[in-house]
mmCIF file of N, CA and C in Angstrom:
data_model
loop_
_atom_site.group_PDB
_atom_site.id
_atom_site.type_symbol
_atom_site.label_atom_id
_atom_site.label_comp_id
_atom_site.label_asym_id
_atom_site.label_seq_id
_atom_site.Cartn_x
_atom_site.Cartn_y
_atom_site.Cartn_z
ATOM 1 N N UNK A 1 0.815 -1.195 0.000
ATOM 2 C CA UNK A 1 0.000 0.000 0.000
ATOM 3 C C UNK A 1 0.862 1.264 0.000
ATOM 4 N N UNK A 2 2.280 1.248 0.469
ATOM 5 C CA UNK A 2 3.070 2.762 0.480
ATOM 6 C C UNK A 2 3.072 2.998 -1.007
ATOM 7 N N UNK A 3 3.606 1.703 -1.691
ATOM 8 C CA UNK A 3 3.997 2.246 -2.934
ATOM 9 C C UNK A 3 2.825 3.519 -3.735
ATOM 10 N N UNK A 4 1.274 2.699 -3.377
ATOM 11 C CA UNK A 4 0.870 3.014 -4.093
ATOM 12 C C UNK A 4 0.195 4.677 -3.503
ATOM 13 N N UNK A 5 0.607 4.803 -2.095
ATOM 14 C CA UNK A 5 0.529 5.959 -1.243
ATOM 15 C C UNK A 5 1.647 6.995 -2.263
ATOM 16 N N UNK A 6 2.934 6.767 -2.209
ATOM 17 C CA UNK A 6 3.303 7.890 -2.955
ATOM 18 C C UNK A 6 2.620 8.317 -4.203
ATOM 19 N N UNK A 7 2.159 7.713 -5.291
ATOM 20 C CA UNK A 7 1.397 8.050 -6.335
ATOM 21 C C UNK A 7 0.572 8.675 -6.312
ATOM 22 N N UNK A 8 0.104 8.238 -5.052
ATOM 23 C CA UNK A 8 -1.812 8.962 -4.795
ATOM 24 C C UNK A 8 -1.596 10.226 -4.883
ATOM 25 N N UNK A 9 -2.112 11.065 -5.869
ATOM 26 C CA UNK A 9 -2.055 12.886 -5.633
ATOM 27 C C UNK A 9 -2.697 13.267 -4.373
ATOM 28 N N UNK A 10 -2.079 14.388 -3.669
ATOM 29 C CA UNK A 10 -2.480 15.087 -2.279
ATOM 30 C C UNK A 10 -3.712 15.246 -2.024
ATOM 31 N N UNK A 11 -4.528 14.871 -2.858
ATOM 32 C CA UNK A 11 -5.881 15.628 -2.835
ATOM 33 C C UNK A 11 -6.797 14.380 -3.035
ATOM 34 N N UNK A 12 -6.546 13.318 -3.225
ATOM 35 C CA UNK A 12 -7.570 11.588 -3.379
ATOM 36 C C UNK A 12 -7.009 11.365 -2.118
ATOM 37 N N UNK A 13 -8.704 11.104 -1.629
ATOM 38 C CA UNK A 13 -8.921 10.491 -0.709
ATOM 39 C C UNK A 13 -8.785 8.831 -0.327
ATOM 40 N N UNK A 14 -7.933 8.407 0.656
ATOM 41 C CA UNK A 14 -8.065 6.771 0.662
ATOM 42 C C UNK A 14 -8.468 6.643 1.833
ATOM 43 N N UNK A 15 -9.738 6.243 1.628
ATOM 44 C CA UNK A 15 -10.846 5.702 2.582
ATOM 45 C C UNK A 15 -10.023 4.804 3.584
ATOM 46 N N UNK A 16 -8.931 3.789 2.923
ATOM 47 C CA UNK A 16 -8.708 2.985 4.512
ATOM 48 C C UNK A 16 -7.687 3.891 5.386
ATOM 49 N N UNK A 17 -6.841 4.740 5.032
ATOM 50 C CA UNK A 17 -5.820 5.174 5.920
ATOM 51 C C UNK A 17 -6.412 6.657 5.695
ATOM 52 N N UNK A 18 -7.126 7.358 5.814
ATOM 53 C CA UNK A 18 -7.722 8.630 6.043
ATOM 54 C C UNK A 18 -8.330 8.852 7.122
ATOM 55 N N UNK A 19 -8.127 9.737 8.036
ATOM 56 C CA UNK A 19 -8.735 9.758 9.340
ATOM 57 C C UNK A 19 -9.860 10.226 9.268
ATOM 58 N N UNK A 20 -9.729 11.531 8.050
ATOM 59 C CA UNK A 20 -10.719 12.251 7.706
ATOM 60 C C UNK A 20 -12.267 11.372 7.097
ATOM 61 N N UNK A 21 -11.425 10.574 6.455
ATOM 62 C CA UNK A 21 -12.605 9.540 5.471
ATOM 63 C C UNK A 21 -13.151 8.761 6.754
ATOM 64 N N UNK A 22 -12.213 8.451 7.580
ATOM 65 C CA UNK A 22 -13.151 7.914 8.941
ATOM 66 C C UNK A 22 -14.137 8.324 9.448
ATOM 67 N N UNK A 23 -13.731 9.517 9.877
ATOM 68 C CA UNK A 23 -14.687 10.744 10.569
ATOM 69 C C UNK A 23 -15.796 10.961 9.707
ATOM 70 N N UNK A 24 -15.611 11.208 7.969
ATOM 71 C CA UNK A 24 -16.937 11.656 7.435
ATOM 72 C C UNK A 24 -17.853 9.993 7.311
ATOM 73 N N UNK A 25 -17.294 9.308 7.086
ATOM 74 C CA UNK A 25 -18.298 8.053 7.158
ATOM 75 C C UNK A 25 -19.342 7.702 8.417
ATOM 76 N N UNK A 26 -18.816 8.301 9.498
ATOM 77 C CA UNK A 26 -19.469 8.614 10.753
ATOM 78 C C UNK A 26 -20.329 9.310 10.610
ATOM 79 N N UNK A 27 -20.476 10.150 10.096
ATOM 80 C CA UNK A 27 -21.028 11.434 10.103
ATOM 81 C C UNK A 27 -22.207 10.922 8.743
ATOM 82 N N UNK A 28 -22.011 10.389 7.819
ATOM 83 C CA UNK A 28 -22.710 10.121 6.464
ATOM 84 C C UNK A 28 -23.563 8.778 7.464
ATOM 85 N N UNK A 29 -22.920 7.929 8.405
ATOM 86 C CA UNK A 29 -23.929 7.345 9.045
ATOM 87 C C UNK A 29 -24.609 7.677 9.400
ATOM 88 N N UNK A 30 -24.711 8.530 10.436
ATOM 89 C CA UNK A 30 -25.274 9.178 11.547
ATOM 90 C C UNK A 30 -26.567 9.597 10.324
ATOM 91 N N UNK A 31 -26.404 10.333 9.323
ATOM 92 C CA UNK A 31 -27.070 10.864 8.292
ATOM 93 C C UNK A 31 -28.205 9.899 7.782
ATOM 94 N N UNK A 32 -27.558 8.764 7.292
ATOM 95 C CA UNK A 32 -28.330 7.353 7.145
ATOM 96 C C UNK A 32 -29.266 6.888 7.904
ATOM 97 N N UNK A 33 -29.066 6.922 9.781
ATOM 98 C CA UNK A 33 -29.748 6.710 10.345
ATOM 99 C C UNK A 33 -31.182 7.539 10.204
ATOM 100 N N UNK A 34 -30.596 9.110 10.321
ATOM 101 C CA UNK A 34 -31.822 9.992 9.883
ATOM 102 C C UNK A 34 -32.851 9.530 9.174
ATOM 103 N N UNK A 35 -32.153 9.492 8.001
ATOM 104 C CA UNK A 35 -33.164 9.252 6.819
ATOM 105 C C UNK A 35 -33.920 8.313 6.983
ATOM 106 N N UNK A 36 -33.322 7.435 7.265
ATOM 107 C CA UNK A 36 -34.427 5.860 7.735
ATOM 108 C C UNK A 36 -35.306 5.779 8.967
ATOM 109 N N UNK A 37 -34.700 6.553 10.248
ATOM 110 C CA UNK A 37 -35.957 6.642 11.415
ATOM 111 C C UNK A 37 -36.768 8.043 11.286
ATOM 112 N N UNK A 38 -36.420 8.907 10.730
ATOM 113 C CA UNK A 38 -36.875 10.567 11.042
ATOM 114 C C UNK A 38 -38.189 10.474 9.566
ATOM 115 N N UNK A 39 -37.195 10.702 8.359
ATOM 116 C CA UNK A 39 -37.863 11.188 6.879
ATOM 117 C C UNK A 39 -38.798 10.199 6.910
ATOM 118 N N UNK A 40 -39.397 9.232 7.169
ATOM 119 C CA UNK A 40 -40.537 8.685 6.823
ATOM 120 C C UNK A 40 -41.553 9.210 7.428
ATOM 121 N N UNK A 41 -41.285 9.734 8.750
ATOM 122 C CA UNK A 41 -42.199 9.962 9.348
ATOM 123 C C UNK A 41 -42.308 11.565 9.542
ATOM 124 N N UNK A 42 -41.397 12.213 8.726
ATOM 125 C CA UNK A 42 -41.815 13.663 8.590
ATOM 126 C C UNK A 42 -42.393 13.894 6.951
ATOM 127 N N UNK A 43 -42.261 12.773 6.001
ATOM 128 C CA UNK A 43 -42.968 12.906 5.113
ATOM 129 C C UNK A 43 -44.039 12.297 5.092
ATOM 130 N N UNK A 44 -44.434 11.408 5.769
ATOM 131 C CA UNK A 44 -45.326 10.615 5.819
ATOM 132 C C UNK A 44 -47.147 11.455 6.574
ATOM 133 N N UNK A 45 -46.616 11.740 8.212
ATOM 134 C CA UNK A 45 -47.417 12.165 8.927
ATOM 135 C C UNK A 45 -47.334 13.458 9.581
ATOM 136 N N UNK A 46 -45.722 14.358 8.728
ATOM 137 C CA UNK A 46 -46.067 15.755 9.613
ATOM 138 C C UNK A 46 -46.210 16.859 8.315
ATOM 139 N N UNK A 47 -46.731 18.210 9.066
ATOM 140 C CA UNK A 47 -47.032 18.851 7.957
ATOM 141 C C UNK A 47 -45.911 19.784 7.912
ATOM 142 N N UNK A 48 -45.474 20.350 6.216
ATOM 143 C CA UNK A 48 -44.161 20.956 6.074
ATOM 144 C C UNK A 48 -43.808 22.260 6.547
ATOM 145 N N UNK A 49 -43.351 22.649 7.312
ATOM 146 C CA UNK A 49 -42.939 23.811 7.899
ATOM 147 C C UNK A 49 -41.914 24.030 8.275
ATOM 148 N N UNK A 50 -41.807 25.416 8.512
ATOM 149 C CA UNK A 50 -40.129 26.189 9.216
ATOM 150 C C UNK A 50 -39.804 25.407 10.482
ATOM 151 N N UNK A 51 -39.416 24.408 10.391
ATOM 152 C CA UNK A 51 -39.321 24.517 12.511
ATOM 153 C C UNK A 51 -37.655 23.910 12.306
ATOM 154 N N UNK A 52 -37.404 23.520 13.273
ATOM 155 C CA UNK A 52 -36.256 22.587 13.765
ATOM 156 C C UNK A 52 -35.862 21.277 12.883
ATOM 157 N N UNK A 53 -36.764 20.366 13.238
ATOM 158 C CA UNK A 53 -36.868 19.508 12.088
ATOM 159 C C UNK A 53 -36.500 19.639 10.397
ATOM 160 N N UNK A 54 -37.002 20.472 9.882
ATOM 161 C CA UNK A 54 -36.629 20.830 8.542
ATOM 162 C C UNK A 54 -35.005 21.740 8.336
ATOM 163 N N UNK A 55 -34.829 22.503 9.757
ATOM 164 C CA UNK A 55 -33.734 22.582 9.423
ATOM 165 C C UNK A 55 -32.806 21.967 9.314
ATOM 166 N N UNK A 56 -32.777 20.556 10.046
ATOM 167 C CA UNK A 56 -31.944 19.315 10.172
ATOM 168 C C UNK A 56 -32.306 18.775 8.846
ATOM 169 N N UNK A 57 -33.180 18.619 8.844
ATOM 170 C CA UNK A 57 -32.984 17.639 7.260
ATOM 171 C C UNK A 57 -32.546 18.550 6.153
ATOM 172 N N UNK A 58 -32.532 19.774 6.204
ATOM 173 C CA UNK A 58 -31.602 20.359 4.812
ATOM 174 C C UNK A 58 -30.221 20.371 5.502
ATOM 175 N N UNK A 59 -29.902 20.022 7.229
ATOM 176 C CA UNK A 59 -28.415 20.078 7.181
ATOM 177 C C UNK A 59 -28.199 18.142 6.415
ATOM 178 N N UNK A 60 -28.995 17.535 7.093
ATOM 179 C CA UNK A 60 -28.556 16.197 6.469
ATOM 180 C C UNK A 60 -28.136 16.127 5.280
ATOM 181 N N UNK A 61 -28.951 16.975 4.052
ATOM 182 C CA UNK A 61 -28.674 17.182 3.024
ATOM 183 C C UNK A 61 -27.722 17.652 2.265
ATOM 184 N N UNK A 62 -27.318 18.782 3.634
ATOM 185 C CA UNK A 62 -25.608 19.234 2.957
ATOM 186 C C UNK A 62 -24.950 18.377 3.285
ATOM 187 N N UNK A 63 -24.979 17.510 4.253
ATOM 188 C CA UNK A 63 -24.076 16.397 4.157
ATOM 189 C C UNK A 63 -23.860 15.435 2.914
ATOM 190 N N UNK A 64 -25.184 14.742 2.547
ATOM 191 C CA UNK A 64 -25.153 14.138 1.802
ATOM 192 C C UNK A 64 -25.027 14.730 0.498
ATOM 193 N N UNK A 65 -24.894 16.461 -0.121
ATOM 194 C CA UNK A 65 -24.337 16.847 -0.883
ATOM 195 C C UNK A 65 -22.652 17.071 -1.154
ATOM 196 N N UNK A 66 -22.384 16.944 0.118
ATOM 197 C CA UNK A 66 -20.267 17.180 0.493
ATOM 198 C C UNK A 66 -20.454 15.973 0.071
ATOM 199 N N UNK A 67 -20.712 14.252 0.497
ATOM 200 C CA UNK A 67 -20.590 13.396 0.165
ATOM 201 C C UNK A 67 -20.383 13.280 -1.094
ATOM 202 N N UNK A 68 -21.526 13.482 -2.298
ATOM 203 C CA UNK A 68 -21.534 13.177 -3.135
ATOM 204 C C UNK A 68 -20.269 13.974 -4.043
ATOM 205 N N UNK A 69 -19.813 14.912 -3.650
ATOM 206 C CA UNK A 69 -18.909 16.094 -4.192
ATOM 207 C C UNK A 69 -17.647 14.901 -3.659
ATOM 208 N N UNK A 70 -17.257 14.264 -2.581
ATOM 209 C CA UNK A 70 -16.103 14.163 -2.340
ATOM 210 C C UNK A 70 -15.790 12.699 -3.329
ATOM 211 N N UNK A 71 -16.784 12.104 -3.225
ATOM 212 C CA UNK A 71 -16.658 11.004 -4.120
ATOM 213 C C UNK A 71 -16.267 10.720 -5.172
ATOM 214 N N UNK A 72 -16.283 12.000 -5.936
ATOM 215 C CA UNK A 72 -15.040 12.411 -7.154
ATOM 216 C C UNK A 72 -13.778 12.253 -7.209
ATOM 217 N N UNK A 73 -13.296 12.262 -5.626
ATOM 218 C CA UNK A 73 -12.028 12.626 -5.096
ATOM 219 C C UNK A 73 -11.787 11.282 -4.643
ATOM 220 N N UNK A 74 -12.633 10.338 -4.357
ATOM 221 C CA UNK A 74 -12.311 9.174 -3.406
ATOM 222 C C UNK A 74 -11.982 8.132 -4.053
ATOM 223 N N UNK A 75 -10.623 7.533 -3.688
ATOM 224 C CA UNK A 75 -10.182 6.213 -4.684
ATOM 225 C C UNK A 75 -10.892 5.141 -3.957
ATOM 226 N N UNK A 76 -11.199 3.977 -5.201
ATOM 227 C CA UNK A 76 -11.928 2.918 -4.550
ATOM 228 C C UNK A 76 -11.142 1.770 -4.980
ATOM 229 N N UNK A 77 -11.353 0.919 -4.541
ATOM 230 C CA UNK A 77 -10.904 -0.331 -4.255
ATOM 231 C C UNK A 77 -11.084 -1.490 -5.617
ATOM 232 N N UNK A 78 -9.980 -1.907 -6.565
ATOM 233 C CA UNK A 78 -10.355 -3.013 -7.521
ATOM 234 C C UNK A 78 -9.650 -3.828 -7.785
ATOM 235 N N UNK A 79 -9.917 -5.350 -8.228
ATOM 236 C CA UNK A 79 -9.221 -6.180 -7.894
ATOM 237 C C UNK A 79 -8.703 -6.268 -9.273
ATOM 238 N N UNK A 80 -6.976 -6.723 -9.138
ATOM 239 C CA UNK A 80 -5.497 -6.864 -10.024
ATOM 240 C C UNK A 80 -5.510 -8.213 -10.230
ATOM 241 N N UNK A 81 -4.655 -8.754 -10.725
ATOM 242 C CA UNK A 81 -3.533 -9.845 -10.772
ATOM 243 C C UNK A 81 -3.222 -9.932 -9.609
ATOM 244 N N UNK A 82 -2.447 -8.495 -9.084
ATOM 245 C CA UNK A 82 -1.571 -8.177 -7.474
ATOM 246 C C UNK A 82 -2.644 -8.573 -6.537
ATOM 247 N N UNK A 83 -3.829 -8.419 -6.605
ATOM 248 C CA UNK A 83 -5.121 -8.310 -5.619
ATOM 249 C C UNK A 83 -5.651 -7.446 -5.580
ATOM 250 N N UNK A 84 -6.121 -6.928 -4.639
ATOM 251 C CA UNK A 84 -7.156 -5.586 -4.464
ATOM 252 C C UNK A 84 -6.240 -4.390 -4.305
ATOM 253 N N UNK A 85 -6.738 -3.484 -5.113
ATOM 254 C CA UNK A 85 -5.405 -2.249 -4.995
ATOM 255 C C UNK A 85 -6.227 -0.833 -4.915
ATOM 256 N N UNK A 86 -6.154 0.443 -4.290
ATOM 257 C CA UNK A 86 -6.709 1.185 -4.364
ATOM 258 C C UNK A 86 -6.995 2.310 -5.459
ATOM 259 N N UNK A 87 -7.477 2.273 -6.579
ATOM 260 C CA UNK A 87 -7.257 3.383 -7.497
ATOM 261 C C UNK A 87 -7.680 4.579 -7.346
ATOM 262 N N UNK A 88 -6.208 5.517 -7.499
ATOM 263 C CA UNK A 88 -6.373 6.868 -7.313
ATOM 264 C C UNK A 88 -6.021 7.547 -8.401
ATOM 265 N N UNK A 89 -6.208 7.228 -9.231
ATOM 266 C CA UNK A 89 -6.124 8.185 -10.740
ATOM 267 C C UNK A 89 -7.387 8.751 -10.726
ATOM 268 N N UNK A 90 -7.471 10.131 -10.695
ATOM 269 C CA UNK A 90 -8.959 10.967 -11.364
ATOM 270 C C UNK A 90 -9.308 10.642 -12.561
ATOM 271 N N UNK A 91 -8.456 10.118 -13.411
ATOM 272 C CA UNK A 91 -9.297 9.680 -14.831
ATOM 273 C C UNK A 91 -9.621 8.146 -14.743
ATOM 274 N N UNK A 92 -9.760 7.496 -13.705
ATOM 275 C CA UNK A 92 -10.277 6.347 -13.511
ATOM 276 C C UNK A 92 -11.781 6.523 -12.260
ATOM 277 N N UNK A 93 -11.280 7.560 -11.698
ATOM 278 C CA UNK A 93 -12.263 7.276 -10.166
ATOM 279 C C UNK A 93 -13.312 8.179 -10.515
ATOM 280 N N UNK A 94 -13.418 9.074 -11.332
ATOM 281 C CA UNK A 94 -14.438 9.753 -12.081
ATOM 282 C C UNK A 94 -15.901 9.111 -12.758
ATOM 283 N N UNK A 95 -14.945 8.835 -14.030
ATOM 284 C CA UNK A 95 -16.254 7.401 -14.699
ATOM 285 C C UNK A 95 -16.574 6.353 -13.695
ATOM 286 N N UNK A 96 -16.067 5.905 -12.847
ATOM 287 C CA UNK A 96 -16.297 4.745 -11.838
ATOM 288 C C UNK A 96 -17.238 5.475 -10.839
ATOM 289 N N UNK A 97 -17.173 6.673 -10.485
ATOM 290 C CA UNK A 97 -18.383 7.123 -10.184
ATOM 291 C C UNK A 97 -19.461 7.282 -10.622
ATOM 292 N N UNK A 98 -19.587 7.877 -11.539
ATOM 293 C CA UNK A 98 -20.787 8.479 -12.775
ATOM 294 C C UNK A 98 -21.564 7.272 -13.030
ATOM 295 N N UNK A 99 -20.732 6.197 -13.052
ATOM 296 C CA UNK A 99 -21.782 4.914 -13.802
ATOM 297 C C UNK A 99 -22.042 3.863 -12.476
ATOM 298 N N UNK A 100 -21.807 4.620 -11.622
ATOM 299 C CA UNK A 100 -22.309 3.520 -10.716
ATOM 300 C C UNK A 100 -23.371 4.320 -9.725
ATOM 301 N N UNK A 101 -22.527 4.965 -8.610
ATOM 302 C CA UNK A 101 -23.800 5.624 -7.918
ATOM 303 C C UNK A 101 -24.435 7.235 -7.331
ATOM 304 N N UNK A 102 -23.508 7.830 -8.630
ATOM 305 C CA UNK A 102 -23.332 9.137 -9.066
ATOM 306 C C UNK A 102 -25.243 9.581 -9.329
ATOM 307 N N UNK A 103 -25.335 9.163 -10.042
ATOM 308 C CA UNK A 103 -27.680 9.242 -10.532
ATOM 309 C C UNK A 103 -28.487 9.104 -9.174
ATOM 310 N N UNK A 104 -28.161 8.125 -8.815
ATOM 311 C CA UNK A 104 -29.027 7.927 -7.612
ATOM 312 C C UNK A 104 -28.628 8.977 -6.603
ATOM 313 N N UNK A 105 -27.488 9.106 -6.281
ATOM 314 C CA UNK A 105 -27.262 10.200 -5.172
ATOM 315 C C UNK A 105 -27.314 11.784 -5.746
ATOM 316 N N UNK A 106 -27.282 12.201 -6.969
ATOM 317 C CA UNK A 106 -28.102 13.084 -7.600
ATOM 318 C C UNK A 106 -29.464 13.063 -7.287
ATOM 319 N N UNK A 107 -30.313 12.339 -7.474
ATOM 320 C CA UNK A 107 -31.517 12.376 -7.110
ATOM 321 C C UNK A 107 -32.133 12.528 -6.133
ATOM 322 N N UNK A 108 -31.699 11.779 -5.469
ATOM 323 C CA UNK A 108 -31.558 11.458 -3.973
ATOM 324 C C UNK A 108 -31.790 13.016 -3.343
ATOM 325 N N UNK A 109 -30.715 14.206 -3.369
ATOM 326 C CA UNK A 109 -30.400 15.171 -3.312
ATOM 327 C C UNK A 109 -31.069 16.503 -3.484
ATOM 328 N N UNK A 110 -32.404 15.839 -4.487
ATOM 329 C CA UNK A 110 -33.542 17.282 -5.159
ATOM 330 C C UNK A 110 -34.024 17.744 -3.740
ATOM 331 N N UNK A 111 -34.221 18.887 -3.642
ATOM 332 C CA UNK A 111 -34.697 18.910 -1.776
ATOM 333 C C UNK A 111 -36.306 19.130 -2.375
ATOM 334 N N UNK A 112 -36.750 18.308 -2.448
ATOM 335 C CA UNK A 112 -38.406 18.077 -3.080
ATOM 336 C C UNK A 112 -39.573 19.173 -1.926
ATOM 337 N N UNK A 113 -38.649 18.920 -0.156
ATOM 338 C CA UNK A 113 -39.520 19.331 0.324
ATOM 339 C C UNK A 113 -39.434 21.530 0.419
ATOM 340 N N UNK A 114 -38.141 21.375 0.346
ATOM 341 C CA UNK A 114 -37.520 23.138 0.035
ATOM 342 C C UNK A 114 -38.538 23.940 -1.530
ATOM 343 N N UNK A 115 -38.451 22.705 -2.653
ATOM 344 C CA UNK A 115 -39.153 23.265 -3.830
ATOM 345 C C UNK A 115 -40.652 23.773 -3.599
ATOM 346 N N UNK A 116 -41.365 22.530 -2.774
ATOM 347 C CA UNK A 116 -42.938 22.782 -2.220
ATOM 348 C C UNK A 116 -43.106 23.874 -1.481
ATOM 349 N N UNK A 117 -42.121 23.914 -0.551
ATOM 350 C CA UNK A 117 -42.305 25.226 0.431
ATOM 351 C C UNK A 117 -41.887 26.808 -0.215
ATOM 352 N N UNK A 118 -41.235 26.916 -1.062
ATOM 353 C CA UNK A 118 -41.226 27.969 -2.076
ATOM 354 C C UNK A 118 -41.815 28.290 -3.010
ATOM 355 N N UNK A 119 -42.317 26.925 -3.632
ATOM 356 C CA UNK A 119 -43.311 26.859 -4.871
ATOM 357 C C UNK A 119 -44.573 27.326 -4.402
ATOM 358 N N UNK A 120 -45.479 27.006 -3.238
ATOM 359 C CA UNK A 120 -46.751 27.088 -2.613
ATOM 360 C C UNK A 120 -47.392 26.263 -3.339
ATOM 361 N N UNK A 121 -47.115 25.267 -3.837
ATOM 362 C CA UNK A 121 -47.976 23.969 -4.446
ATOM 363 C C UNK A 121 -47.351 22.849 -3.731
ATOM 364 N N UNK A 122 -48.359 22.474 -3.417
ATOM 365 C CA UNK A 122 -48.658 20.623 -2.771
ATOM 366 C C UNK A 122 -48.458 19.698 -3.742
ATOM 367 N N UNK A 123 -47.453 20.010 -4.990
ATOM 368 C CA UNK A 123 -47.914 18.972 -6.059
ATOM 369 C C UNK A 123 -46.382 18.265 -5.729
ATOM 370 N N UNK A 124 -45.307 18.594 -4.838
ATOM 371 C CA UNK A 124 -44.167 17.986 -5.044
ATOM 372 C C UNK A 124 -44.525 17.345 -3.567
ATOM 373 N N UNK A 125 -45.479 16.924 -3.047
ATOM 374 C CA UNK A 125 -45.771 15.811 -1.906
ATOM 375 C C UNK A 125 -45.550 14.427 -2.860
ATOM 376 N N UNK A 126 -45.831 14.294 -3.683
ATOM 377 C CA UNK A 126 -46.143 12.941 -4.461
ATOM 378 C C UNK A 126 -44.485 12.293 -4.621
ATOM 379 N N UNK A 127 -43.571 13.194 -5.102
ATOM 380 C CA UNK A 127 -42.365 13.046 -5.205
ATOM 381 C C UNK A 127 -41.380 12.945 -4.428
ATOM 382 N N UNK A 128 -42.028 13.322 -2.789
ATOM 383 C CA UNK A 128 -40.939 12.590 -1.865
ATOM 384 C C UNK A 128 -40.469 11.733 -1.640
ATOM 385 N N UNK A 129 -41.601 10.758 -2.114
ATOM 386 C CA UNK A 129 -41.350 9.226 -1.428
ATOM 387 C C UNK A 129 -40.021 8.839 -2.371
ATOM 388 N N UNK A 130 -39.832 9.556 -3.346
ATOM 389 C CA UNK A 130 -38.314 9.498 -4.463
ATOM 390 C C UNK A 130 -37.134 9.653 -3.131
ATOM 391 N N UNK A 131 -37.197 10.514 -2.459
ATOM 392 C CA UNK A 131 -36.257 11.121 -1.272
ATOM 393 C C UNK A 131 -36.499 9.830 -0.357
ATOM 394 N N UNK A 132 -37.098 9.558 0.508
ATOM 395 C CA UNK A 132 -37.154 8.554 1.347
ATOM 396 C C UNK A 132 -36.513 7.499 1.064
ATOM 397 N N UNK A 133 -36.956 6.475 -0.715
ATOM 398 C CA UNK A 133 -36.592 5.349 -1.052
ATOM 399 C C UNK A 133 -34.914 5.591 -1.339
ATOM 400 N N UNK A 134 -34.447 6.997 -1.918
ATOM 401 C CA UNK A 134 -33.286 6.624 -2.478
ATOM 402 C C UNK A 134 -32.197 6.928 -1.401
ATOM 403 N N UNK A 135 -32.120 7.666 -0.587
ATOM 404 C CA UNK A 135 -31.261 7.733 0.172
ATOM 405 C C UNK A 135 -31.034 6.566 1.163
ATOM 406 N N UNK A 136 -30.939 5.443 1.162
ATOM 407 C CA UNK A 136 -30.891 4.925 2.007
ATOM 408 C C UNK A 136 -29.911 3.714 1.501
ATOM 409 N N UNK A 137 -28.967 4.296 0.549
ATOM 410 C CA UNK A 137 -28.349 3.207 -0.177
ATOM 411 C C UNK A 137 -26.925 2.723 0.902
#
C-alpha cells in the first residue's frame, strides 16, 4: 500500500488510511440513520414547515451533498492480478463514479420538500417518497 501511497495525488482520498474519510463516514452514518428513522415519518405524517426539524434535514442534506462532491475525489478499491489495490487516478475514479452511484445520489439530493415550500404547491408531496426510497443506499 506505500507504494501506491506515494502516487496517490495530495488531494484523493483513501478511505482505509484517512482519518478524515473515517470521521466523514461517521457522520454520512449518523445521516443514514436519519433518513431511515426521522424522513418517513416527517414525510409521511407531519405537515411541512419552518421549525427545527426541517432545518436538520436540509443540514442532512448538505451532508449528503459534500458526500456526493467528495466522491469524485475518493479512490476505490479493484481487484489486479496483485489483488485488491486502491485506485487513485482521477481519470479512472471519475467514470467509476458516474456509472455507478453518481444518478441515484443526484436524485436522492432534489430537496423536493424546500421546492414545495417555495413553490406554494402541494404537487411535489407525491415526489418525496423518491427522497425517502433513495437515500438509504
Amino acid at each position: 500500500t506505500k507504494q501506491f501511497s506515494a502516487e496517490k495525488p495530495w488531494y484523493v482520498i483513501n478511505p482505509d488510511s484517512n482519518w478524515f474519510a473515517t470521521c466523514w463516514q461517521c457522520a454520512t452514518f449518523v445521516g443514514m440513520i436519519f433518513v431511515a428513522l426521522i424522513t418517513p415519518i416527517q414525510v409521511g405524517l407531519l405537515q411541512l414547515r419552518l421549525d427545527a426539524l426541517f432545518v436538520v434535514s436540509i443540514f442532512i442534506d448538505l451532508i449528503f451533498f459534500v458526500d456526493m462532491i467528495l466522491q469524485f475525489i475518493t479512490a476505490y478499491s479493484r481487484r489486479t492480478v496483485r489483488g485488491v489495490e486502491w485506485e487513485v487516478r482521477l481519470n479512472r475514479i471519475v467514470p467509476q463514479y458516474l456509472k455507478t452511484w453518481f444518478f441515484l445520489d443526484f436524485i436522492t439530493l432534489i430537496p423536493f420538500d424546500l421546492i414545495s415550500m417555495t413553490s406554494g404547491q402541494d404537487a411535489m408531496t407525491e415526489m418525496k417518497s423518491i427522497k425517502v426510497n433513495g437515500e438509504t443506499e
